[in-house]
Amino acid sequence: MLIIGGGPSGLLLGQLLGRTGIDNLVLERRSREYVLARIRAGVLESGTVELLREAGVGARMEREGLIHAGIYLAASNRGFRIDFEQLVGGSVMVYGQTEMTRDLYRARDEMQGPTLHGVDEVRIHDADAALPRVSFVHHGREHFVACDFVAGCDGYHGVSRNTIPEELRREFERVYPFGWLGLLSPTPPVSDELIYASHERGFALCSMRNPALSRYYLQVPLDDRVEQWSDDAFWDELRQRIPHDASERLVTGESIEKSIAPLRSLVAEPMRWGNLFLCGDAAHIVPPTGAKGLNLAVSDVYYLWQALKRHYLDGDDRGIELYSETALARVWKAERFSWSMTRLLHRFPDQSEFEQRMQQAELAYLESSAAAQASLAENYIGLPF
Ligand code: FAD
Ligand code: PHB
């Protein structure tokens, strides 16, 4: 098995396959240090947590991860809580993608799973034939590797998605007219749970990595540049968008990292072509508002691992044949949730007053209805795999 991409989906697949006795090689374009320096997601669904335990990489997460049994939604500087535990009997775990990836690299080292960093010009050949091959350049030399299957875990900018011929592939996309400016700060989080704040100046999110490390986000126009945003400007803007009691408690400090990510929804169909399978961001992107990106990558990996187990251990190919359909059914539901949270909480540049009233009415409905809250909670903690 050849895995393209050493991000969370490629590494988790490699770990699960390795423990099942299925040989695999991971090809990663960047260095390990580069992969581990990318600050991305922070919230793990309970299904993700369980799979990480099953993969044997749950120990540090159990010790250091923070269990969150709810979130706050805020509008016009006032908040209310969605209680996951009470509404749907579940919770999520706050544990950074960086930490999860670090744990997976350590486990791969222990397993002596082969990983090549700094590979270039990766190409997939004959993915629809019985024996696909992958060519790449490593340390200036060209290599060819033949394998049973190829897993495209190479993210949005990878080569795998575009290997599927255009006439067989469909892409469904929505690009949002704003981005998120994220700031990582070595200060205690402003709140014990995440705050998602809708405000006339734009959306804001208060998140965290641990009790001494906070992660905050601001909705910004697409053409804003990070260099335009001093730390002071960020903190001033955040204070205006979050509830008053939170802004009074906010502890600010010098940022460790600041970056802007554009928001996008994308689904590529199908997620399998012959012996090539797409997993994670290689096949789909969600706006981060529902905290679903990383978790969706994990559920794809779960389905592919199950399918390959059935193939290698039982000689049964039904899982492989159904992989795309099975994964896409869950992907579309997470896409819907991420899109609806994005639409509910952000200011759109061309928004009419009618649409603003619809957002206000939906938030007021959520505040007053246990049924509406249960639906949000069910999706936020994650639909079953
Ligand atoms: P990736 O993490 O993208 O990993 C793909 C790997 O493949 C990378 O290491 C890349 O270097 C490698 N690669 C790419 N091309 C090649 C190639 N040709 N050959 C070899 N290797 C290759 N989700 C949330 O839930 N919350 C967030 O706050 C959040 N913030 C995000 C911010 C940014 C800037 C981005 C890009 C994503 C964010 N996400 C967030 C989404 C989440 O991080 C992703 O869903 C998750 O990283 C998907 O994992 P993956 O392994 O599928 O892809
Ligand atoms: C984060 O902590 O980075 C984070 C948390 C929740 C989200 C998005 C990002 O919805």
Short mmCIF file of C-alpha atoms and ligand atoms in Angstrom, two decimals:
data_model
loop_
_atom_site.label_atom_id
_atom_site.label_comp_id
_atom_site.label_asym_id
_atom_site.label_seq_id
_atom_site.Cartn_x
_atom_site.Cartn_y
_atom_site.Cartn_z
CA MET A 1 0.00 0.00 0.00
CA LEU A 2 1.36 3.41 -0.90
CA ILE A 3 0.17 6.49 0.99
CA ILE A 4 0.70 9.94 -0.51
CA GLY A 5 0.78 12.61 2.22
CA GLY A 6 2.11 12.50 5.77
CA GLY A 7 -0.54 14.74 7.34
CA PRO A 8 -3.09 13.39 9.84
CA SER A 9 -5.00 11.22 7.36
CA GLY A 10 -1.93 9.58 5.79
CA LEU A 11 -0.29 8.92 9.15
CA LEU A 12 -3.41 7.55 10.82
CA LEU A 13 -4.08 5.23 7.87
CA GLY A 14 -0.45 4.05 8.00
CA GLN A 15 -0.71 3.42 11.74
CA LEU A 16 -3.97 1.42 11.48
CA LEU A 17 -2.71 -0.61 8.51
CA GLY A 18 0.64 -1.25 10.21
CA ARG A 19 -1.10 -2.62 13.30
CA THR A 20 -3.20 -4.84 11.05
CA GLY A 21 -0.03 -6.21 9.42
CA ILE A 22 -0.48 -4.42 6.09
CA ASP A 23 2.81 -2.94 4.79
CA ASN A 24 2.70 0.68 3.77
CA LEU A 25 5.02 3.43 2.59
CA VAL A 26 4.26 7.13 3.27
CA LEU A 27 5.50 9.80 0.84
CA GLU A 28 5.48 13.37 2.18
CA ARG A 29 6.50 16.43 0.22
CA ARG A 30 7.58 18.48 3.25
CA SER A 31 9.86 17.88 6.23
CA ARG A 32 8.42 16.51 9.46
CA GLU A 33 9.23 19.82 11.20
CA TYR A 34 7.24 21.73 8.57
CA VAL A 35 4.21 19.43 8.95
CA LEU A 36 4.34 19.79 12.75
CA ALA A 37 4.61 23.58 12.61
CA ARG A 38 1.27 24.01 10.82
CA ILE A 39 -1.33 25.25 13.29
CA ARG A 40 -4.70 23.89 12.27
CA ALA A 41 -7.66 22.16 13.90
CA GLY A 42 -8.26 21.82 17.62
CA VAL A 43 -11.47 19.87 18.26
CA LEU A 44 -11.77 16.07 18.07
CA GLU A 45 -15.14 14.32 17.85
CA SER A 46 -15.70 11.37 20.17
CA GLY A 47 -15.44 8.93 17.22
CA THR A 48 -12.04 10.41 16.37
CA VAL A 49 -10.93 10.03 19.98
CA GLU A 50 -12.01 6.39 20.00
CA LEU A 51 -10.23 5.59 16.75
CA LEU A 52 -7.02 7.21 17.99
CA ARG A 53 -7.22 5.02 21.10
CA GLU A 54 -7.80 1.96 18.92
CA ALA A 55 -4.79 2.94 16.82
CA GLY A 56 -2.65 2.91 19.96
CA VAL A 57 -1.94 6.66 19.91
CA GLY A 58 -4.39 7.81 22.58
CA ALA A 59 -2.21 7.89 25.72
CA ARG A 60 -0.97 11.50 25.63
CA MET A 61 -4.33 12.71 24.33
CA GLU A 62 -6.03 11.08 27.38
CA ARG A 63 -3.62 12.87 29.71
CA GLU A 64 -3.45 16.28 28.08
CA GLY A 65 -6.66 16.61 26.05
CA LEU A 66 -9.52 18.64 27.50
CA ILE A 67 -13.02 17.15 27.46
CA HIS A 68 -15.61 19.75 26.51
CA ALA A 69 -19.26 19.00 27.20
CA GLY A 70 -20.61 22.15 25.55
CA ILE A 71 -19.98 25.35 23.61
CA TYR A 72 -21.25 28.91 23.91
CA LEU A 73 -23.02 30.66 21.08
CA ALA A 74 -23.11 34.44 21.34
CA ALA A 75 -24.93 37.13 19.45
CA SER A 76 -24.94 40.87 20.05
CA ASN A 77 -22.54 40.45 22.98
CA ARG A 78 -24.74 37.97 24.86
CA GLY A 79 -24.24 34.23 25.02
CA PHE A 80 -26.03 30.97 25.72
CA ARG A 81 -24.71 27.45 26.15
CA ILE A 82 -25.31 24.29 24.12
CA ASP A 83 -24.96 21.46 26.62
CA PHE A 84 -23.81 18.37 24.66
CA GLU A 85 -23.87 16.10 27.68
CA GLN A 86 -27.46 16.91 28.61
CA LEU A 87 -28.81 17.15 25.04
CA VAL A 88 -27.21 14.14 23.37
CA GLY A 89 -25.04 12.51 26.03
CA GLY A 90 -21.69 13.21 24.42
CA SER A 91 -18.66 15.49 24.36
CA VAL A 92 -15.67 16.49 22.25
CA MET A 93 -11.95 16.61 23.06
CA VAL A 94 -9.82 19.71 22.66
CA TYR A 95 -6.44 18.43 21.45
CA GLY A 96 -4.51 20.16 18.68
CA GLN A 97 -3.99 18.60 15.26
CA THR A 98 -0.28 19.34 15.75
CA GLU A 99 -0.22 17.16 18.89
CA MET A 100 -2.16 14.36 17.23
CA THR A 101 0.24 14.44 14.26
CA ARG A 102 3.25 14.40 16.62
CA ASP A 103 1.84 11.31 18.39
CA LEU A 104 1.31 9.60 15.02
CA TYR A 105 4.89 10.33 13.88
CA ARG A 106 6.24 8.91 17.17
CA ALA A 107 4.15 5.76 16.77
CA ARG A 108 5.34 5.43 13.16
CA ASP A 109 8.96 5.66 14.34
CA GLU A 110 8.32 2.93 16.92
CA MET A 111 6.72 0.71 14.29
CA GLN A 112 9.61 1.54 11.92
CA GLY A 113 7.06 2.41 9.27
CA PRO A 114 8.87 3.66 6.18
CA THR A 115 8.34 7.38 5.49
CA LEU A 116 10.09 9.50 2.88
CA HIS A 117 10.12 13.26 3.42
CA GLY A 118 10.99 15.83 0.80
CA VAL A 119 9.59 13.81 -2.13
CA ASP A 120 8.85 15.74 -5.28
CA GLU A 121 7.02 15.25 -8.57
CA VAL A 122 4.78 12.47 -7.28
CA ARG A 123 2.76 10.89 -10.11
CA ILE A 124 0.25 8.05 -9.95
CA HIS A 125 0.24 5.67 -12.95
CA ASP A 126 -2.32 3.02 -13.95
CA ALA A 127 -4.53 3.61 -10.90
CA ASP A 128 -7.35 1.83 -12.73
CA ALA A 129 -5.19 -1.23 -13.57
CA ALA A 130 -4.44 -4.24 -11.36
CA LEU A 131 -0.99 -2.97 -10.35
CA PRO A 132 -0.72 0.79 -9.99
CA ARG A 133 2.70 2.46 -9.82
CA VAL A 134 3.80 5.71 -8.26
CA SER A 135 6.81 7.66 -9.48
CA PHE A 136 8.57 10.40 -7.51
CA VAL A 137 11.86 12.18 -7.09
CA HIS A 138 13.73 11.84 -3.79
CA HIS A 139 17.18 13.36 -3.17
CA GLY A 140 17.41 14.11 -6.87
CA ARG A 141 16.77 10.51 -8.01
CA GLU A 142 13.66 9.23 -9.73
CA HIS A 143 11.94 6.19 -8.19
CA PHE A 144 9.09 3.91 -9.27
CA VAL A 145 7.11 1.89 -6.72
CA ALA A 146 4.51 -0.72 -7.66
CA CYS A 147 1.74 -1.37 -5.12
CA ASP A 148 -1.72 -2.93 -4.70
CA PHE A 149 -3.40 0.33 -3.74
CA VAL A 150 -2.71 4.05 -3.51
CA ALA A 151 -4.23 6.24 -0.79
CA GLY A 152 -4.37 9.90 -1.79
CA CYS A 153 -4.01 11.63 1.59
CA ASP A 154 -2.24 14.64 0.11
CA GLY A 155 -4.63 17.44 1.02
CA TYR A 156 -6.27 20.11 -1.10
CA HIS A 157 -3.10 20.93 -3.11
CA GLY A 158 -2.08 17.31 -3.69
CA VAL A 159 -1.87 15.36 -6.95
CA SER A 160 -4.28 12.53 -6.16
CA ARG A 161 -7.62 14.23 -6.79
CA ASN A 162 -6.55 15.43 -10.25
CA THR A 163 -5.31 11.95 -11.18
CA ILE A 164 -8.96 10.92 -11.53
CA PRO A 165 -9.82 11.73 -15.18
CA GLU A 166 -11.81 14.93 -15.52
CA GLU A 167 -14.65 13.21 -17.36
CA LEU A 168 -15.19 10.85 -14.40
CA ARG A 169 -14.86 13.49 -11.68
CA ARG A 170 -17.27 16.12 -10.39
CA GLU A 171 -16.46 18.92 -7.99
CA PHE A 172 -19.04 20.82 -5.98
CA GLU A 173 -17.70 24.04 -4.55
CA ARG A 174 -18.63 27.18 -2.64
CA VAL A 175 -16.07 29.87 -1.96
CA TYR A 176 -17.02 32.25 0.86
CA PRO A 177 -16.28 35.97 0.57
CA PHE A 178 -14.15 36.08 3.74
CA GLY A 179 -11.38 34.31 5.63
CA TRP A 180 -10.40 33.62 9.22
CA LEU A 181 -7.47 35.36 10.82
CA GLY A 182 -6.16 33.02 13.53
CA LEU A 183 -3.91 33.97 16.44
CA LEU A 184 -2.16 31.61 18.86
CA SER A 185 -1.32 33.15 22.21
CA PRO A 186 0.53 31.77 25.29
CA THR A 187 -2.21 33.06 27.60
CA PRO A 188 -5.01 31.31 29.53
CA PRO A 189 -8.21 30.86 27.47
CA VAL A 190 -10.88 33.48 28.06
CA SER A 191 -13.52 30.82 28.72
CA ASP A 192 -13.60 27.19 29.88
CA GLU A 193 -15.50 26.29 26.68
CA LEU A 194 -15.36 27.58 23.10
CA ILE A 195 -17.30 30.75 22.27
CA TYR A 196 -18.71 31.13 18.73
CA ALA A 197 -19.71 34.79 18.42
CA SER A 198 -21.89 36.38 15.77
CA HIS A 199 -21.44 40.16 15.66
CA GLU A 200 -22.25 42.97 13.27
CA ARG A 201 -18.50 43.56 12.85
CA GLY A 202 -18.08 39.90 11.86
CA PHE A 203 -17.71 36.46 13.40
CA ALA A 204 -15.22 35.65 16.18
CA LEU A 205 -14.21 32.38 17.84
CA CYS A 206 -12.47 31.84 21.18
CA SER A 207 -10.77 28.45 21.30
CA MET A 208 -7.79 26.92 23.05
CA ARG A 209 -5.11 24.26 22.92
CA ASN A 210 -4.47 23.85 26.66
CA PRO A 211 -4.94 25.85 29.90
CA ALA A 212 -1.97 28.07 29.00
CA LEU A 213 -2.44 28.36 25.24
CA SER A 214 -5.34 30.11 23.51
CA ARG A 215 -6.44 30.15 19.89
CA TYR A 216 -8.65 32.98 18.65
CA TYR A 217 -10.12 33.73 15.22
CA LEU A 218 -11.66 36.77 13.52
CA GLN A 219 -13.65 36.86 10.30
CA VAL A 220 -11.73 39.16 7.92
CA PRO A 221 -12.20 40.27 4.29
CA LEU A 222 -10.48 38.02 1.74
CA ASP A 223 -8.00 40.69 0.72
CA ASP A 224 -6.73 41.38 4.27
CA ARG A 225 -3.06 40.48 4.81
CA VAL A 226 -1.63 39.18 8.11
CA GLU A 227 0.94 42.01 8.10
CA GLN A 228 -1.93 44.50 8.36
CA TRP A 229 -2.94 43.03 11.70
CA SER A 230 -0.79 43.95 14.69
CA ASP A 231 -1.45 41.93 17.84
CA ASP A 232 -3.01 45.02 19.44
CA ALA A 233 -5.38 45.49 16.49
CA PHE A 234 -6.41 41.83 16.76
CA TRP A 235 -7.11 42.03 20.50
CA ASP A 236 -9.07 45.30 20.12
CA GLU A 237 -11.24 43.79 17.40
CA LEU A 238 -11.80 40.53 19.32
CA ARG A 239 -12.89 42.45 22.44
CA GLN A 240 -15.57 44.21 20.42
CA ARG A 241 -17.02 41.02 18.94
CA ILE A 242 -17.30 38.76 22.02
CA PRO A 243 -19.71 39.06 24.97
CA HIS A 244 -18.87 41.87 27.42
CA ASP A 245 -18.12 39.58 30.37
CA ALA A 246 -15.64 37.63 28.22
CA SER A 247 -13.94 40.73 26.85
CA GLU A 248 -13.44 41.98 30.42
CA ARG A 249 -11.75 38.69 31.38
CA LEU A 250 -9.63 38.42 28.21
CA VAL A 251 -5.91 38.05 28.92
CA THR A 252 -3.85 39.23 25.95
CA GLY A 253 -0.21 38.65 25.10
CA GLU A 254 2.27 38.53 22.27
CA SER A 255 1.15 36.14 19.53
CA ILE A 256 3.11 32.98 18.68
CA GLU A 257 1.48 32.57 15.28
CA LYS A 258 -0.93 34.50 13.07
CA SER A 259 -2.31 33.36 9.73
CA ILE A 260 -5.28 33.86 7.41
CA ALA A 261 -7.20 30.95 5.90
CA PRO A 262 -9.88 31.49 3.24
CA LEU A 263 -13.17 29.64 3.78
CA ARG A 264 -14.35 27.13 1.24
CA SER A 265 -16.70 24.14 0.85
CA LEU A 266 -15.64 21.50 -1.70
CA VAL A 267 -16.57 17.91 -2.43
CA ALA A 268 -14.94 15.84 -5.18
CA GLU A 269 -16.81 12.77 -6.39
CA PRO A 270 -16.04 9.90 -6.62
CA MET A 271 -13.55 9.27 -3.81
CA ARG A 272 -12.24 6.11 -5.51
CA TRP A 273 -10.97 5.42 -9.00
CA GLY A 274 -9.86 1.83 -9.52
CA ASN A 275 -7.18 1.24 -6.91
CA LEU A 276 -6.79 4.89 -5.93
CA PHE A 277 -8.67 6.13 -2.85
CA LEU A 278 -8.97 9.76 -1.74
CA CYS A 279 -9.01 10.57 2.00
CA GLY A 280 -9.45 13.84 3.89
CA ASP A 281 -8.73 17.24 2.38
CA ALA A 282 -7.67 15.58 -0.90
CA ALA A 283 -11.38 14.90 -1.49
CA HIS A 284 -13.22 17.58 0.46
CA ILE A 285 -12.85 20.88 2.25
CA VAL A 286 -15.21 22.36 4.85
CA PRO A 287 -15.18 25.85 6.31
CA PRO A 288 -13.80 25.51 9.87
CA THR A 289 -16.94 26.83 11.59
CA GLY A 290 -18.18 23.34 12.52
CA ALA A 291 -14.71 21.99 13.47
CA LYS A 292 -15.22 19.15 11.02
CA GLY A 293 -12.18 19.13 8.62
CA LEU A 294 -9.86 16.91 10.60
CA ASN A 295 -12.68 14.72 11.89
CA LEU A 296 -13.90 14.01 8.36
CA ALA A 297 -10.39 12.99 7.34
CA VAL A 298 -10.45 10.52 10.24
CA SER A 299 -13.80 8.97 9.26
CA ASP A 300 -12.58 8.48 5.66
CA VAL A 301 -9.52 6.71 7.04
CA TYR A 302 -11.73 4.50 9.18
CA TYR A 303 -13.83 3.41 6.18
CA LEU A 304 -10.75 2.76 4.03
CA TRP A 305 -9.01 0.81 6.80
CA GLN A 306 -12.12 -1.39 7.23
CA ALA A 307 -12.34 -1.94 3.45
CA LEU A 308 -8.66 -2.91 3.16
CA LYS A 309 -8.88 -5.21 6.18
CA ARG A 310 -11.77 -7.03 4.53
CA HIS A 311 -9.78 -7.29 1.30
CA TYR A 312 -6.54 -8.58 2.84
CA LEU A 313 -7.91 -10.68 5.69
CA ASP A 314 -11.16 -12.05 4.21
CA GLY A 315 -10.64 -11.69 0.45
CA ASP A 316 -13.85 -9.67 0.32
CA ASP A 317 -13.86 -6.55 -1.90
CA ARG A 318 -17.28 -5.16 -1.04
CA GLY A 319 -15.82 -2.53 1.30
CA ILE A 320 -13.51 -1.35 -1.47
CA GLU A 321 -16.32 -1.17 -3.98
CA LEU A 322 -18.52 0.79 -1.56
CA TYR A 323 -15.76 3.06 -0.15
CA SER A 324 -16.65 6.16 -2.13
CA GLU A 325 -20.39 5.87 -1.49
CA THR A 326 -19.95 5.14 2.22
CA ALA A 327 -17.47 7.97 2.84
CA LEU A 328 -19.44 10.50 0.76
CA ALA A 329 -22.66 9.86 2.67
CA ARG A 330 -20.98 11.11 5.85
CA VAL A 331 -19.00 13.84 4.05
CA TRP A 332 -22.14 15.51 2.69
CA LYS A 333 -23.75 15.63 6.14
CA ALA A 334 -20.66 17.30 7.62
CA GLU A 335 -20.55 19.67 4.64
CA ARG A 336 -24.15 20.64 5.34
CA PHE A 337 -23.47 21.27 9.02
CA SER A 338 -20.30 23.32 8.34
CA TRP A 339 -22.09 25.37 5.69
CA SER A 340 -25.10 26.00 7.95
CA MET A 341 -22.91 27.10 10.91
CA THR A 342 -20.95 29.37 8.56
CA ARG A 343 -24.11 30.90 7.13
CA LEU A 344 -25.62 31.37 10.59
CA LEU A 345 -22.68 33.10 12.26
CA HIS A 346 -20.85 35.23 9.65
CA ARG A 347 -21.56 38.63 8.15
CA PHE A 348 -21.74 38.35 4.37
CA PRO A 349 -20.73 41.47 2.41
CA ASP A 350 -23.88 41.45 0.27
CA GLN A 351 -26.25 40.41 3.07
CA SER A 352 -29.72 41.96 2.94
CA GLU A 353 -31.60 43.05 6.04
CA PHE A 354 -33.97 40.15 5.48
CA GLU A 355 -31.06 37.70 5.65
CA GLN A 356 -29.78 39.36 8.79
CA ARG A 357 -33.19 38.95 10.42
CA MET A 358 -33.18 35.29 9.39
CA GLN A 359 -29.84 34.80 11.19
CA GLN A 360 -31.19 36.56 14.28
CA ALA A 361 -34.35 34.47 14.21
CA GLU A 362 -32.38 31.25 13.85
CA LEU A 363 -30.14 32.15 16.80
CA ALA A 364 -33.19 33.11 18.89
CA TYR A 365 -34.82 29.79 17.95
CA LEU A 366 -31.66 27.91 18.95
CA GLU A 367 -31.57 29.74 22.27
CA SER A 368 -35.16 28.80 23.09
CA SER A 369 -35.52 25.30 21.64
CA ALA A 370 -34.04 22.13 23.12
CA ALA A 371 -34.87 20.31 19.85
CA ALA A 372 -32.85 22.79 17.78
CA GLN A 373 -29.98 22.64 20.26
CA ALA A 374 -30.00 18.84 20.21
CA SER A 375 -29.62 18.86 16.43
CA LEU A 376 -26.64 21.21 16.64
CA ALA A 377 -25.11 19.16 19.47
CA GLU A 378 -25.56 15.87 17.59
CA ASN A 379 -23.71 17.23 14.58
CA TYR A 380 -21.02 19.02 16.59
CA ILE A 381 -20.01 15.97 18.63
CA GLY A 382 -19.99 14.05 15.33
CA LEU A 383 -22.35 11.72 13.50
CA PRO A 384 -21.52 8.03 13.91
CA PHE A 385 -18.97 6.42 11.52
P1 FAD B 1 -3.38 17.74 5.18
O1 FAD B 1 -3.29 18.05 6.61
O2 FAD B 1 -3.42 18.87 4.21
O3 FAD B 1 -2.14 16.81 4.83
C1 FAD B 1 -1.77 16.50 3.51
C2 FAD B 1 -0.27 16.22 3.48
O4 FAD B 1 0.08 15.87 2.16
C3 FAD B 1 0.54 17.46 3.82
O5 FAD B 1 1.47 17.14 4.83
C4 FAD B 1 1.20 17.85 2.52
O6 FAD B 1 2.48 18.43 2.71
C5 FAD B 1 1.27 16.52 1.80
N1 FAD B 1 1.30 16.63 0.34
C6 FAD B 1 0.60 17.48 -0.44
N2 FAD B 1 0.87 17.28 -1.73
C7 FAD B 1 1.75 16.26 -1.77
C8 FAD B 1 2.41 15.60 -2.82
N3 FAD B 1 2.20 15.94 -4.10
N4 FAD B 1 3.25 14.61 -2.51
C9 FAD B 1 3.48 14.24 -1.22
N5 FAD B 1 2.89 14.84 -0.18
C10 FAD B 1 2.03 15.84 -0.45
N6 FAD B 1 -10.01 22.06 10.47
C11 FAD B 1 -10.67 22.24 11.59
O7 FAD B 1 -11.45 21.36 11.95
N7 FAD B 1 -10.45 23.37 12.35
C12 FAD B 1 -9.55 24.34 11.97
O8 FAD B 1 -9.34 25.33 12.66
C13 FAD B 1 -8.86 24.19 10.78
N8 FAD B 1 -7.97 25.13 10.35
C14 FAD B 1 -7.32 24.94 9.16
C15 FAD B 1 -6.44 25.90 8.68
C16 FAD B 1 -5.78 25.72 7.45
C17 FAD B 1 -4.82 26.80 6.94
C18 FAD B 1 -6.03 24.57 6.68
C19 FAD B 1 -5.35 24.37 5.33
C20 FAD B 1 -6.91 23.60 7.17
C21 FAD B 1 -7.57 23.78 8.41
N9 FAD B 1 -8.45 22.82 8.92
C22 FAD B 1 -9.11 23.01 10.06
C23 FAD B 1 -8.72 21.60 8.24
C24 FAD B 1 -7.88 20.45 8.79
O9 FAD B 1 -6.63 20.94 9.23
C25 FAD B 1 -7.75 19.47 7.67
O10 FAD B 1 -9.04 18.98 7.39
C26 FAD B 1 -6.79 18.32 7.96
O11 FAD B 1 -5.47 18.81 8.01
C27 FAD B 1 -6.91 17.27 6.87
O12 FAD B 1 -5.89 16.35 6.99
P2 FAD B 1 -5.29 15.65 5.72
O13 FAD B 1 -4.24 14.73 6.25
O14 FAD B 1 -6.37 15.10 4.89
O15 FAD B 1 -4.64 16.82 4.85
C1 PHB B 2 -9.48 25.67 16.73
O1 PHB B 2 -9.28 25.56 17.94
O2 PHB B 2 -8.55 25.88 15.94
C2 PHB B 2 -10.85 25.57 16.21
C3 PHB B 2 -11.88 25.18 17.06
C4 PHB B 2 -13.17 25.10 16.58
C5 PHB B 2 -13.44 25.44 15.27
C6 PHB B 2 -12.42 25.83 14.43
C7 PHB B 2 -11.12 25.91 14.90
O3 PHB B 2 -14.73 25.39 14.83
#
